[in-house]
């Protein structure tokens, strides 16, 4: 099945993507889009009876893991790098007057 992409379709996609395509780029895009649609048609020919739909190729488990502190309380060690500190915080120059 040869999918034919019209010039109007390429113009419309270019407008949506905010692209200013040259004539050569438009022809290349038409060819590429046609190839993509041909491949999708080929995939649609596959018999997927009995194949369970999935949202990910790999199993997704525990995506909402617990937030565990691994480096502990090191604020004193971090403040050693401060040129100036006050009340356990960095002192920085005022930027807004």
Coordinates of C-alpha atoms in Angstrom, one line a residue:
X1 CA 0.0 0.0 0.0
X2 CA 1.7 3.2 -1.1
X3 CA 0.6 6.0 1.1
X4 CA 0.6 9.2 -0.8
X5 CA 1.2 12.4 1.2
X6 CA -0.2 15.5 -0.5
X7 CA 1.6 18.9 -0.7
X8 CA -1.2 20.4 1.4
X9 CA -0.5 17.9 4.2
X10 CA 3.2 18.8 4.2
X11 CA 2.3 22.5 4.2
X12 CA -0.1 21.9 7.1
X13 CA 2.4 19.9 9.1
X14 CA 5.0 22.5 8.5
X15 CA 2.7 25.2 9.8
X16 CA 1.9 23.2 12.9
X17 CA 5.6 22.5 13.5
X18 CA 6.4 26.2 12.7
X19 CA 9.0 25.0 10.1
X20 CA 9.9 26.9 7.0
X21 CA 10.8 24.0 4.7
X22 CA 12.5 24.3 1.3
X23 CA 11.1 22.5 -1.7
X24 CA 13.7 19.7 -1.3
X25 CA 12.9 19.3 2.4
X26 CA 9.2 19.1 1.6
X27 CA 9.8 16.3 -0.9
X28 CA 12.0 14.5 1.6
X29 CA 9.4 14.9 4.3
X30 CA 6.7 13.5 1.9
X31 CA 8.8 10.5 1.2
X32 CA 9.6 9.9 4.9
X33 CA 6.0 10.3 6.0
X34 CA 4.9 7.9 3.3
X35 CA 7.5 5.3 4.4
X36 CA 6.3 5.7 8.0
X37 CA 2.7 5.1 7.0
X38 CA 3.6 2.1 4.9
X39 CA 5.4 0.6 7.9
X40 CA 2.4 1.2 10.1
X41 CA 0.2 -0.5 7.5
X42 CA 2.6 -3.4 7.5
X43 CA 2.4 -3.6 11.3
X44 CA -1.4 -3.6 11.1
X45 CA -1.2 -6.8 9.1
X46 CA 0.1 -8.7 12.1
X47 CA -2.3 -11.0 13.9
X48 CA -2.3 -9.8 17.5
X49 CA -5.2 -12.0 18.6
X50 CA -4.5 -13.1 22.2
X51 CA -1.8 -10.5 22.8
X52 CA -2.5 -8.4 25.8
X53 CA -2.2 -4.7 25.3
X54 CA 0.5 -3.0 27.3
X55 CA 1.6 0.6 28.1
X56 CA 5.3 -0.2 28.5
X57 CA 7.6 -2.6 26.9
X58 CA 9.3 -3.4 30.2
X59 CA 7.4 -4.0 33.5
X60 CA 7.1 -0.9 35.6
X61 CA 7.2 -1.6 39.3
X62 CA 7.2 0.7 42.3
X63 CA 7.5 3.9 40.4
X64 CA 6.4 5.7 43.6
X65 CA 9.3 4.6 45.8
X66 CA 9.8 5.8 49.3
X67 CA 12.0 8.9 49.7
X68 CA 14.9 7.7 51.8
X69 CA 17.7 9.9 53.0
X70 CA 21.0 8.3 52.2
X71 CA 23.6 11.0 53.0
X72 CA 22.2 12.0 56.4
X73 CA 22.5 15.4 58.1
X74 CA 25.7 17.0 56.7
X75 CA 24.8 20.7 57.0
X76 CA 27.8 21.4 59.2
X77 CA 30.1 19.8 56.7
X78 CA 28.5 21.8 53.9
X79 CA 28.8 25.1 55.8
X80 CA 32.5 24.6 56.1
X81 CA 32.7 25.7 52.5
X82 CA 30.9 29.0 53.2
X83 CA 33.1 32.1 53.2
X84 CA 30.6 33.5 55.7
X85 CA 27.8 31.9 57.7
X86 CA 25.1 32.9 60.2
X87 CA 22.5 30.9 62.0
X88 CA 23.5 27.6 60.1
X89 CA 23.0 29.3 56.7
X90 CA 25.2 30.9 54.0
X91 CA 25.5 34.6 54.1
X92 CA 25.3 36.1 50.6
X93 CA 25.4 39.7 49.3
X94 CA 22.0 41.5 49.1
X95 CA 20.9 41.5 45.4
X96 CA 17.7 43.6 45.6
X97 CA 17.5 46.9 47.2

